[in-house]
Amino acid sequence: MGFLEPSLQNLALGGSILLVYVLGLYVYRAFYDSLSQIPGPKLAAATLWYEFYYDVIKKGRYAWEIGKMHEKYGPLVRINPYEIHIHDPEFIDEVYPGSSVRRTENCLTANVMGQYAFAQSYGLLDGPGFSPHWHKTLMEVLMNGHLLKQFGFLMPLMKAMPIWLVELTSPGTMTLIRFQRMFRDQVIETKKNIEEGRKPEGQTNIFYDVLTNPKVRLQERDDDYLQDEAQTIIGAGTVTTAHILAILHFYILTNPKVAAKLQAELGGLMASSPAPKWSQLEQLSYLSAVITEGLRIGYGVSGRMQRVFPDTVLRHSGYAIPTMTPVSMSAILIHDDPAIFPDPRTFRPERFLEQPELRKYILSFSKGSRQCAGLNMAYAELYLGLAAVWAPGRFQWELFETDVSDVETVHDFLNTSPRLDSKGIRASGNVGKPTVDALLKAGFNVTALTRKSSSATFPSEVKVESVDDGYPSDQLVAVFKGQDAVINLLPPISVEQHNSIADAAAEAGVKRFIPSEFGSDTTNPRILELVPMFGHKTAITKYLKTKESSGLTWTAVVNGAFFDWGLQTGFLGFDLKTSTATIYDDGEAPLNATNITDVGQSVAAILSKPEETANQFVFIQNIKTTQNQVLAALEKSTGKKWTVTHRSATEARQTGGQKLGKGDMSGIPDMI
């Protein structure tokens, strides 16, 4: 055993030296270095392992721990050995100054960014299920961000691994590697074209601009550098904007009153401009407030946004922050500050209409001279994306097995993340389920046609057939053969797509086709005048008439307003959340409508009488009541007296007519 003694002694000596070093480093950082006077936990000041525990072990939870630090220590906190965090909304412009002050600091969407960066789309929307692997890949990378930050040697190690080993251990990462290779190839191709004097035809791309700009430094033209920059641009412009769009859809769907206001405002513009430009949309005050509230409640980038000041000593709370010290603030803490935004986890766009000055506290794109370079691109995607989905008459849908826990941020992986077992925000149409239920109850054999990428579920009695995304004609014909009827419940946006489905039905020998007509009476010229977007439905019905000679018959269902939907959205004059009602005249005018569940029963009844319902519009109605009767029922069911405002129907029609004359579709309820 004697020969082991020197080794044990060396080990003991090494351990002692390490212990003295660790203790000395702790004492120095906690009590003697230049940041030791800044308030905060001494353990956080002494070691990065404190941050490691919350961000790596507890998976992106340090942002909330920092919030607790501020509650205990005040607006200025030292959160690690090198960084100071400030929580003071009025200090935003000091931490993120404009370009006039010298302070050195070093977001559908992937396709858009690909077009912008390399003048080509990556076709992700064309992939099965809209290429869900792309989002998964980006999130896997982001979830590893905190680990890579703590251990800098891991990234070079991963890059040095054989591709086969990466594919074996992490298949999802291979998508990212393929994209990296593609970025590099595109950079090399751009360089080659420049060397050979070839200029890009049509749209240029940012990398051509970078490589031909003499002010760009030599090291910033390196292939590796530009590859990493391309990855950053595509990634940053994808996850953040896509997240905000997703949560906006969630909160609009769960706030019918917000949806009604938004659709009324969009309808006013789109009546005269069916395909509005971004410059037109950003003039809409309520749409702008909805987007701003989405950015606030969804944060944007959740990670701390650091700045370094090489020649400026910042002062706050009586403390001087030395130059070259990283200083940061967090959107999570600012956006959830109840002193600025009362009831911060409630989605309420009106706050930005009542107090426009609150916009200055939004940190989704950072601030100052180093704010997000893609800010305008992100805003364009948000405005155009919401307008495309929420235009009146385009979609009727509902959330599917989704609640607020699927959107609330509980992890900070630089970008926001909900609970890790969430399946994301999922939605389905309103008419489909009650129609399937009614057909099954009536004894029909039902086959559901879905996309292969769809996660929709159906009752066990329903046979499910899947086709590729895009609904290829040959696959549709194969599924439709042997079927007596096809009920199309897709939103009537693409006339060509609906006509193609009708063609496939006719070729397969289908006898009856029910188009996605459900809703208003499009045979009434006045309706089309009020809602031009319904022209899509008219065009589809006209096309079906041309297929009658082939043996394909059709029935279009007109059910008027959805009564249950009208109550939820306030369209009928009743606000369920505030228990308030607007009653027109004496409240005794007849109110005719249909519940969504009854639409399905009507479809079953139509198919039960094929000869009587062929090649015509069928009008249905199962509710005939008055506003007074509805009010009495609501007061009885809620057990309280409602606040009632009376309004003249004549005055309402005049006001509505004036709005409609200006193209403002919010006048429709007044006309009704």
XYZ file of C-alpha atoms in Angstrom:
672
model
C 0.000 0.000 0.000
C 3.018 2.249 0.446
C 3.271 3.157 -3.207
C -0.268 4.669 -3.058
C 0.594 7.114 -0.296
C 2.215 9.799 -2.538
C -0.771 9.688 -4.846
C -3.192 10.031 -1.943
C -1.133 12.876 -0.594
C -1.172 14.604 -3.983
C -4.909 14.065 -4.193
C -5.433 15.503 -0.753
C -3.162 18.422 -1.567
C -5.023 19.064 -4.831
C -8.348 18.882 -3.023
C -7.167 21.328 -0.404
C -5.911 23.762 -3.019
C -9.212 23.494 -4.892
C -11.181 24.080 -1.692
C -9.095 27.123 -0.798
C -9.531 28.453 -4.361
C -13.311 27.967 -4.282
C -13.634 29.559 -0.850
C -11.344 32.394 -1.839
C -13.250 33.006 -5.050
C -16.512 33.008 -3.109
C -15.244 35.513 -0.581
C -13.706 37.731 -3.261
C -16.783 37.827 -5.525
C -19.282 38.149 -2.688
C -17.466 40.834 -0.669
C -14.563 42.447 -2.514
C -14.921 42.634 -6.304
C -16.283 45.706 -8.127
C -19.890 44.420 -8.069
C -19.938 43.235 -4.450
C -21.879 46.301 -3.293
C -24.828 45.475 -5.581
C -27.702 43.774 -3.678
C -28.535 40.147 -4.337
C -27.947 36.599 -3.072
C -24.291 36.092 -2.229
C -24.346 32.589 -3.710
C -25.563 33.988 -7.046
C -22.811 36.610 -6.905
C -20.185 33.960 -6.243
C -20.966 31.259 -8.802
C -22.790 30.520 -12.052
C -23.948 27.206 -10.543
C -26.814 29.143 -8.944
C -28.113 30.134 -12.384
C -27.276 26.635 -13.678
C -29.611 25.059 -11.125
C -32.653 27.111 -12.168
C -32.031 27.173 -15.929
C -30.620 23.689 -16.557
C -31.871 21.481 -13.710
C -35.255 23.211 -13.320
C -35.490 23.867 -17.087
C -35.558 27.580 -17.751
C -36.912 28.912 -14.464
C -34.267 31.487 -13.545
C -36.325 34.416 -14.903
C -38.931 33.837 -12.201
C -36.280 33.416 -9.516
C -34.894 36.799 -10.581
C -38.380 38.212 -10.042
C -38.292 36.909 -6.468
C -34.878 38.535 -6.006
C -36.311 41.910 -6.997
C -39.157 41.473 -4.514
C -36.576 40.950 -1.764
C -33.652 43.176 -2.771
C -35.241 45.955 -4.840
C -35.003 47.112 -8.484
C -31.231 46.497 -8.796
C -29.941 42.918 -8.340
C -26.717 41.045 -9.043
C -27.863 37.760 -10.571
C -24.496 36.098 -11.283
C -20.810 36.938 -10.881
C -20.799 39.197 -13.928
C -24.322 40.516 -14.586
C -26.648 43.123 -13.076
C -30.416 42.896 -13.612
C -32.697 45.931 -13.355
C -36.458 45.903 -12.901
C -37.546 49.506 -13.332
C -39.876 50.309 -16.251
C -38.843 53.958 -16.202
C -35.181 52.965 -16.666
C -35.777 51.189 -20.005
C -34.413 54.035 -22.122
C -31.255 54.141 -20.016
C -30.492 50.450 -20.497
C -31.571 50.480 -24.166
C -30.577 53.925 -25.478
C -30.915 55.224 -29.025
C -28.087 55.302 -31.546
C -27.005 58.821 -30.557
C -25.383 57.513 -27.352
C -22.268 55.372 -27.639
C -23.018 52.171 -25.774
C -21.681 48.939 -27.293
C -23.999 45.897 -27.356
C -23.453 43.062 -29.061
C -38.301 36.905 -34.898
C -45.603 30.677 -41.821
C -42.431 32.565 -40.603
C -39.486 30.386 -41.685
C -40.671 30.561 -45.297
C -40.902 34.338 -45.124
C -37.450 34.662 -43.596
C -36.015 32.233 -46.143
C -37.435 34.371 -48.941
C -35.951 37.460 -47.344
C -32.531 36.035 -46.524
C -31.874 33.912 -49.627
C -34.653 34.966 -52.044
C -36.240 31.522 -51.777
C -38.937 29.888 -49.672
C -38.104 26.682 -47.801
C -41.511 25.172 -48.628
C -42.362 24.293 -45.037
C -46.028 25.129 -45.573
C -46.080 22.586 -48.390
C -44.815 19.767 -46.204
C -47.090 17.228 -44.473
C -48.774 18.885 -41.481
C -46.919 22.100 -42.318
C -43.597 20.453 -41.407
C -44.054 20.153 -37.613
C -40.493 18.817 -37.324
C -39.166 22.345 -37.946
C -40.747 23.793 -34.797
C -39.701 20.716 -32.818
C -36.119 21.033 -34.046
C -35.863 24.700 -33.151
C -37.285 24.087 -29.679
C -34.825 21.226 -29.085
C -31.974 23.569 -29.926
C -33.359 26.328 -27.700
C -33.889 23.933 -24.784
C -30.178 23.092 -24.936
C -29.242 26.773 -24.976
C -28.813 27.132 -21.222
C -26.567 24.061 -21.045
C -24.404 25.317 -23.921
C -24.186 28.701 -22.226
C -22.845 27.148 -19.025
C -20.439 24.772 -20.806
C -18.977 26.543 -23.812
C -16.914 23.546 -24.947
C -20.031 21.490 -25.799
C -20.855 23.295 -29.043
C -17.464 22.670 -30.707
C -17.702 19.076 -29.481
C -21.119 18.616 -31.104
C -19.873 20.096 -34.365
C -16.968 17.660 -34.317
C -19.233 14.595 -33.902
C -19.721 12.351 -36.962
C -23.016 12.996 -38.709
C -24.082 9.363 -38.291
C -23.688 9.668 -34.530
C -25.786 12.855 -34.415
C -28.494 11.172 -36.510
C -28.436 8.134 -34.222
C -28.598 10.051 -30.945
C -30.787 13.003 -31.994
C -32.683 12.528 -35.295
C -34.487 15.851 -34.926
C -31.202 17.710 -34.907
C -30.452 16.372 -38.389
C -33.024 18.808 -39.814
C -31.052 21.664 -38.335
C -27.786 20.246 -39.666
C -29.289 19.934 -43.152
C -30.425 23.538 -42.955
C -26.943 24.576 -41.806
C -25.428 22.823 -44.804
C -27.955 24.486 -47.074
C -27.108 27.890 -45.590
C -23.422 27.259 -46.149
C -23.990 26.107 -49.749
C -26.034 29.223 -50.445
C -23.338 31.459 -48.980
C -20.676 29.723 -51.099
C -22.875 29.989 -54.212
C -23.442 33.694 -53.579
C -19.699 34.236 -53.226
C -19.030 32.336 -56.441
C -21.586 34.388 -58.356
C -20.009 37.595 -57.129
C -16.520 36.418 -58.087
C -17.756 35.544 -61.588
C -19.532 38.862 -61.947
C -23.043 37.397 -61.985
C -25.720 39.523 -60.342
C -28.888 37.946 -58.953
C -31.932 38.128 -61.183
C -35.059 39.603 -59.621
C -35.027 39.749 -55.819
C -31.617 40.132 -54.190
C -30.896 38.688 -50.752
C -29.264 40.075 -47.662
C -26.132 37.955 -48.048
C -25.477 39.332 -51.499
C -25.795 42.791 -49.972
C -23.409 41.871 -47.131
C -20.750 40.387 -49.408
C -20.796 43.349 -51.804
C -20.657 45.964 -49.052
C -17.083 47.264 -48.650
C -17.818 48.371 -45.070
C -18.306 44.760 -43.901
C -15.209 43.468 -42.131
C -13.228 40.529 -43.577
C -13.988 38.185 -40.659
C -17.710 38.845 -41.175
C -17.455 37.445 -44.730
C -16.190 34.064 -43.506
C -18.293 31.012 -44.515
C -18.702 29.802 -40.923
C -19.654 33.266 -39.726
C -22.269 33.787 -42.458
C -23.657 30.266 -41.947
C -24.216 31.034 -38.266
C -25.737 34.415 -39.157
C -28.141 32.724 -41.582
C -29.177 30.243 -38.903
C -29.749 33.084 -36.454
C -31.873 35.060 -38.919
C -34.053 32.088 -39.871
C -34.413 30.911 -36.267
C -35.044 34.320 -34.708
C -37.536 35.240 -37.393
C -39.443 31.979 -37.019
C -40.109 30.908 -33.422
C -40.883 34.268 -31.834
C -43.333 35.555 -34.439
C -44.988 32.155 -34.834
C -45.479 31.974 -31.054
C -47.150 35.386 -30.903
C -49.450 34.491 -33.815
C -50.423 31.231 -32.083
C -51.272 32.770 -28.731
C -53.146 35.612 -30.448
C -55.411 33.026 -32.088
C -55.934 31.367 -28.690
C -56.902 34.532 -26.870
C -59.146 35.752 -29.703
C -60.915 32.382 -29.766
C -61.431 32.464 -25.992
C -62.670 36.067 -26.041
C -65.699 36.197 -28.368
C -66.185 39.903 -27.732
C -62.634 40.586 -28.900
C -63.229 38.404 -31.965
C -66.431 40.289 -32.806
C -64.753 43.693 -32.525
C -61.765 42.552 -34.539
C -63.889 41.061 -37.323
C -66.082 44.160 -37.450
C -63.031 46.385 -37.896
C -61.429 44.083 -40.478
C -64.726 43.832 -42.333
C -64.921 47.592 -42.600
C -61.606 47.726 -44.427
C -61.887 44.511 -46.428
C -65.299 45.396 -47.829
C -63.490 47.847 -50.103
C -60.046 46.192 -50.025
C -60.446 42.370 -49.932
C -56.646 41.942 -49.899
C -55.426 44.893 -47.825
C -51.802 45.933 -47.578
C -49.855 46.079 -44.344
C -49.860 49.883 -44.534
C -53.687 49.794 -44.501
C -53.969 47.242 -41.714
C -51.666 49.075 -39.331
C -54.083 52.022 -39.427
C -56.749 49.868 -37.739
C -56.689 50.853 -34.079
C -58.293 47.739 -32.590
C -56.200 45.324 -34.661
C -53.097 47.217 -33.539
C -54.214 47.010 -29.908
C -54.836 43.253 -30.250
C -51.342 42.702 -31.658
C -49.717 44.851 -28.975
C -51.577 42.972 -26.244
C -50.438 39.705 -27.842
C -46.835 40.874 -27.712
C -47.284 41.906 -24.089
C -48.930 38.734 -22.806
C -46.720 36.478 -24.966
C -43.490 38.406 -24.245
C -41.755 37.770 -27.567
C -38.199 36.870 -26.574
C -38.264 35.749 -22.965
C -34.519 35.683 -22.357
C -32.683 38.508 -20.640
C -31.584 41.241 -23.030
C -28.072 42.296 -22.002
C -26.234 45.500 -22.820
C -22.632 46.535 -22.093
C -21.542 50.152 -21.581
C -17.843 50.687 -22.370
C -17.627 54.354 -21.368
C -20.734 55.082 -19.300
C -21.244 54.480 -15.592
C -24.910 53.737 -15.004
C -26.349 54.859 -11.679
C -29.466 53.441 -10.058
C -30.802 53.174 -6.502
C -27.675 54.896 -5.198
C -25.314 52.383 -6.797
C -22.770 52.921 -9.563
C -22.488 50.127 -12.123
C -18.912 49.831 -13.440
C -18.287 50.142 -17.162
C -18.213 46.918 -19.233
C -20.648 45.253 -16.818
C -23.460 43.364 -18.569
C -26.785 44.945 -17.573
C -30.113 43.351 -18.425
C -33.880 43.655 -18.142
C -36.604 41.036 -18.811
C -39.811 41.315 -20.805
C -41.361 38.668 -18.534
C -41.075 40.917 -15.493
C -41.923 44.228 -17.204
C -44.925 42.878 -19.129
C -46.348 41.232 -15.996
C -45.846 44.228 -13.710
C -49.318 44.964 -12.242
C -48.275 48.533 -11.481
C -48.112 49.164 -15.254
C -50.544 46.576 -16.564
C -53.320 45.852 -14.029
C -54.499 42.244 -14.089
C -51.535 41.410 -16.355
C -52.483 37.806 -17.233
C -55.846 38.921 -18.643
C -55.946 39.496 -22.408
C -57.447 42.988 -22.754
C -56.468 44.946 -25.909
C -58.534 47.920 -24.761
C -55.775 48.890 -22.321
C -53.701 50.195 -25.251
C -56.637 52.200 -26.617
C -57.310 53.751 -23.222
C -53.623 54.445 -22.534
C -51.567 54.470 -25.770
C -48.501 55.525 -23.793
C -48.278 51.997 -22.337
C -46.721 50.849 -25.617
C -43.377 52.258 -24.489
C -43.099 49.440 -21.937
C -43.270 46.649 -24.538
C -39.893 44.885 -24.757
C -40.786 42.112 -27.211
C -38.271 43.410 -29.763
C -35.901 44.953 -27.224
C -35.280 48.698 -27.452
C -32.779 51.263 -28.631
C -30.143 51.058 -31.313
C -29.791 47.272 -30.960
C -33.477 46.349 -31.084
C -34.590 43.454 -33.258
C -33.496 44.040 -36.841
C -36.524 42.079 -38.064
C -39.075 44.177 -36.164
C -40.868 45.438 -39.273
C -40.854 41.980 -40.855
C -42.437 40.548 -37.704
C -45.103 43.249 -37.578
C -45.956 42.655 -41.242
C -46.421 38.926 -40.554
C -48.601 39.637 -37.512
C -50.867 42.150 -39.261
C -51.236 40.180 -42.497
C -51.536 36.827 -40.701
C -54.345 37.956 -38.390
C -56.204 39.684 -41.220
C -56.051 36.552 -43.394
C -57.478 34.322 -40.652
C -59.942 36.621 -38.895
C -61.558 38.344 -41.897
C -65.358 38.056 -41.546
C -66.884 34.996 -43.174
C -63.670 33.031 -43.623
C -63.464 30.689 -40.635
C -65.623 29.389 -37.816
C -63.625 27.273 -35.448
C -63.204 26.319 -31.826
C -60.334 25.205 -29.625
C -59.701 21.464 -29.430
C -58.413 20.098 -26.111
C -56.577 23.365 -25.468
C -56.613 25.588 -22.415
C -54.581 28.465 -21.027
C -51.878 26.097 -19.753
C -50.997 25.464 -23.416
C -50.056 29.117 -23.913
C -48.869 30.377 -20.519
C -45.078 30.667 -20.394
C -43.552 28.537 -17.646
C -40.089 27.968 -19.144
C -37.590 30.457 -20.504
C -35.441 28.869 -23.192
C -34.486 32.301 -24.578
C -37.832 31.921 -26.345
C -41.004 31.201 -24.410
C -42.282 27.701 -23.724
C -45.492 26.417 -22.069
C -45.601 23.245 -19.974
C -43.371 20.678 -21.622
C -46.137 18.071 -22.071
C -48.380 20.518 -23.955
C -49.506 19.448 -27.454
C -49.759 23.095 -28.467
C -52.746 25.148 -29.535
C -55.222 23.033 -31.488
C -58.482 24.125 -33.077
C -61.357 22.622 -35.025
C -64.412 23.943 -36.875
C -67.772 24.555 -35.204
C -70.073 22.652 -37.601
C -68.188 19.358 -38.052
C -68.776 17.612 -34.726
C -72.539 18.243 -34.463
C -72.933 17.188 -38.106
C -71.102 13.886 -37.553
C -73.091 13.229 -34.364
C -76.396 13.910 -36.152
C -75.528 11.656 -39.112
C -74.572 8.781 -36.816
C -77.764 9.200 -34.795
C -79.801 9.140 -38.040
C -78.216 5.812 -38.986
C -75.848 6.932 -41.761
C -72.514 5.208 -42.378
C -70.031 8.048 -41.960
C -66.524 8.276 -43.371
C -64.335 11.196 -42.303
C -61.733 12.511 -44.736
C -58.696 14.107 -43.105
C -55.189 15.151 -43.978
C -52.501 12.615 -43.050
C -50.914 15.212 -40.820
C -54.155 15.901 -38.901
C -54.511 14.919 -35.245
C -58.336 15.124 -35.325
C -60.201 12.320 -33.592
C -63.653 10.875 -34.357
C -66.182 8.540 -32.723
C -65.364 4.851 -33.035
C -68.304 4.371 -35.444
C -66.674 6.682 -37.989
C -64.359 5.265 -40.651
C -61.381 7.571 -41.204
C -59.633 7.997 -44.567
C -56.541 10.160 -44.931
C -55.057 11.902 -47.959
C -51.963 13.983 -48.484
C -52.055 17.661 -47.605
C -53.367 19.627 -50.533
C -56.119 17.054 -51.184
C -54.726 15.483 -54.407
C -57.518 14.765 -56.910
C -56.602 11.107 -57.517
C -56.632 10.368 -53.783
C -59.968 12.158 -53.353
C -61.537 10.122 -56.166
C -60.330 6.885 -54.557
C -61.875 7.837 -51.205
C -65.129 9.170 -52.704
C -65.887 6.033 -54.741
C -68.847 4.183 -53.232
C -69.999 7.223 -51.252
C -73.511 8.613 -51.775
C -72.804 12.110 -50.496
C -69.905 14.425 -49.731
C -70.284 17.165 -47.106
C -67.597 19.798 -47.470
C -66.820 21.544 -44.180
C -63.606 23.264 -45.260
C -63.648 27.082 -44.983
C -64.710 28.639 -48.320
C -61.510 30.562 -48.946
C -60.037 28.888 -52.015
C -62.706 28.596 -54.724
C -60.316 26.468 -56.792
C -59.829 23.962 -53.967
C -63.558 23.556 -53.389
C -64.214 23.190 -57.125
C -61.485 20.554 -57.319
C -63.177 18.578 -54.523
C -66.490 18.820 -56.389
C -64.781 17.556 -59.561
C -63.401 14.559 -57.680
C -66.848 13.824 -56.227
C -68.428 13.924 -59.705
C -65.712 11.671 -61.161
C -66.195 9.164 -58.323
C -69.955 8.958 -58.972
C -71.071 10.751 -55.807
C -74.787 11.623 -55.942
C -75.014 14.597 -53.560
C -72.585 17.383 -52.651
C -73.215 19.779 -49.752
C -70.859 22.781 -49.977
C -69.556 24.865 -47.091
C -72.409 27.346 -47.464
C -73.618 27.343 -43.855
C -74.531 30.822 -42.671
C -76.087 33.843 -44.321
C -78.359 33.882 -47.352
C -75.967 34.464 -50.248
C -78.895 34.489 -52.704
C -79.767 37.889 -51.255
C -77.905 40.625 -53.173
C -78.011 42.832 -50.097
C -76.019 40.287 -48.080
C -73.334 40.130 -50.765
C -73.244 43.903 -50.841
C -72.670 44.003 -47.091
C -70.147 41.137 -46.975
C -68.287 40.897 -50.312
C -66.158 38.013 -48.988
C -69.265 35.789 -49.225
C -68.747 35.974 -52.971
C -66.513 32.911 -52.566
C -69.570 30.904 -51.511
C -71.584 32.173 -54.474
C -68.813 31.212 -56.896
C -68.661 27.677 -55.476
C -72.422 27.219 -55.752
C -72.429 28.489 -59.332
C -69.746 25.932 -60.185
C -71.820 23.137 -58.635
C -74.674 24.043 -60.964
C -72.397 23.250 -63.902
C -71.873 19.710 -62.548
C -75.586 18.822 -62.520
C -75.356 17.348 -66.036
C -72.727 14.873 -64.776
C -75.194 13.466 -62.236
C -73.833 15.320 -59.207
C -76.635 17.064 -57.302
C -76.108 19.659 -54.604
C -77.796 21.291 -51.614
C -76.681 24.529 -49.986
C -77.743 25.100 -46.374
C -78.720 28.606 -45.247
C -79.253 28.799 -41.497
C -78.919 32.528 -40.851
C -77.163 33.587 -37.676
C -75.881 30.992 -35.237
C -77.867 31.749 -32.081
C -75.422 30.199 -29.619
C -72.470 31.875 -31.336
C -74.346 35.211 -31.390
C -74.867 35.061 -27.639
C -71.208 34.279 -26.975
C -69.872 37.095 -29.162
C -72.366 39.792 -28.178
C -73.641 39.955 -31.764
C -77.260 39.730 -30.568
C -76.857 42.587 -28.092
C -76.097 40.555 -24.957
C -72.742 40.649 -23.156
C -72.487 37.473 -21.068
C -69.357 38.604 -19.216
C -70.673 41.972 -17.995
C -74.376 41.024 -17.785
C -75.372 43.976 -19.947
C -77.886 44.128 -22.815
C -78.809 46.531 -25.603
C -82.543 46.303 -26.322
C -83.908 47.792 -29.559
C -87.211 49.683 -29.292
C -89.585 47.685 -27.081
C -87.604 44.447 -27.475
C -90.529 42.632 -29.077
C -89.229 42.410 -32.682
C -88.986 38.770 -33.907
C -85.521 37.229 -33.689
C -84.968 34.272 -36.054
C -81.825 32.109 -35.759
C -80.410 28.549 -35.571
C -78.145 26.797 -33.086
C -74.996 25.188 -34.444
C -76.051 21.775 -33.130
C -79.279 22.000 -35.136
C -77.361 22.572 -38.371
C -76.063 18.996 -38.157
C -79.588 17.650 -37.709
C -80.671 19.629 -40.779
C -77.907 18.035 -42.873
C -79.069 14.575 -41.806
C -82.664 15.518 -42.693
C -81.602 16.788 -46.137
C -79.809 13.522 -46.956
C -82.859 11.594 -45.768
C -84.939 13.363 -48.469
C -82.596 13.496 -51.474
C -85.214 14.113 -54.171
C -86.974 16.977 -52.361
C -83.683 18.792 -51.590
C -81.741 18.350 -54.853
C -80.094 21.322 -56.600
C -81.397 24.062 -54.357
C -80.845 26.201 -51.300
C -82.501 24.848 -48.155
C -83.399 27.432 -45.527
C -83.540 26.324 -41.902
C -84.559 28.005 -38.655
C -85.391 26.582 -35.251
C -85.399 29.624 -32.987
C -88.008 32.351 -33.074
C -87.945 34.611 -30.069
C -87.569 38.257 -29.010
C -84.862 40.188 -27.204
C -87.094 40.540 -24.149
C -87.593 36.777 -23.973
C -83.844 36.174 -24.284
C -83.132 38.774 -21.587
C -85.668 37.171 -19.222
C -84.087 33.744 -19.779
C -80.594 35.100 -19.159
C -81.621 36.877 -15.956
C -83.305 33.693 -14.745
C -80.296 31.501 -15.544
C -77.748 33.908 -14.008
C -79.906 34.744 -11.011
C -79.369 38.484 -11.249
C -80.756 41.619 -12.850
C -78.965 42.722 -16.004
C -78.024 46.291 -16.913
C -80.160 47.282 -19.888
C -79.637 50.063 -22.440
C -82.516 50.900 -24.761
C -81.869 52.054 -28.301
C -84.073 53.158 -31.176
C -84.109 50.659 -34.058
C -84.560 53.527 -36.503
C -81.541 55.356 -35.125
C -79.555 52.108 -35.147
C -80.385 51.498 -38.818
C -79.335 55.049 -39.655
C -76.061 54.645 -37.791
C -75.506 51.233 -39.319
C -76.250 52.553 -42.785
C -73.733 55.346 -42.328
C -71.082 52.861 -41.213
C -71.812 50.534 -44.100
C -71.672 53.465 -46.477
C -68.116 54.017 -45.291
C -67.305 50.306 -45.597
C -67.420 49.760 -41.818
C -68.869 46.269 -41.305
C -69.459 46.923 -37.595
C -72.705 48.494 -38.826
C -74.168 45.056 -39.657
C -75.529 44.382 -36.109
C -77.254 47.766 -36.202
C -78.884 46.937 -39.532
C -80.094 43.584 -38.205
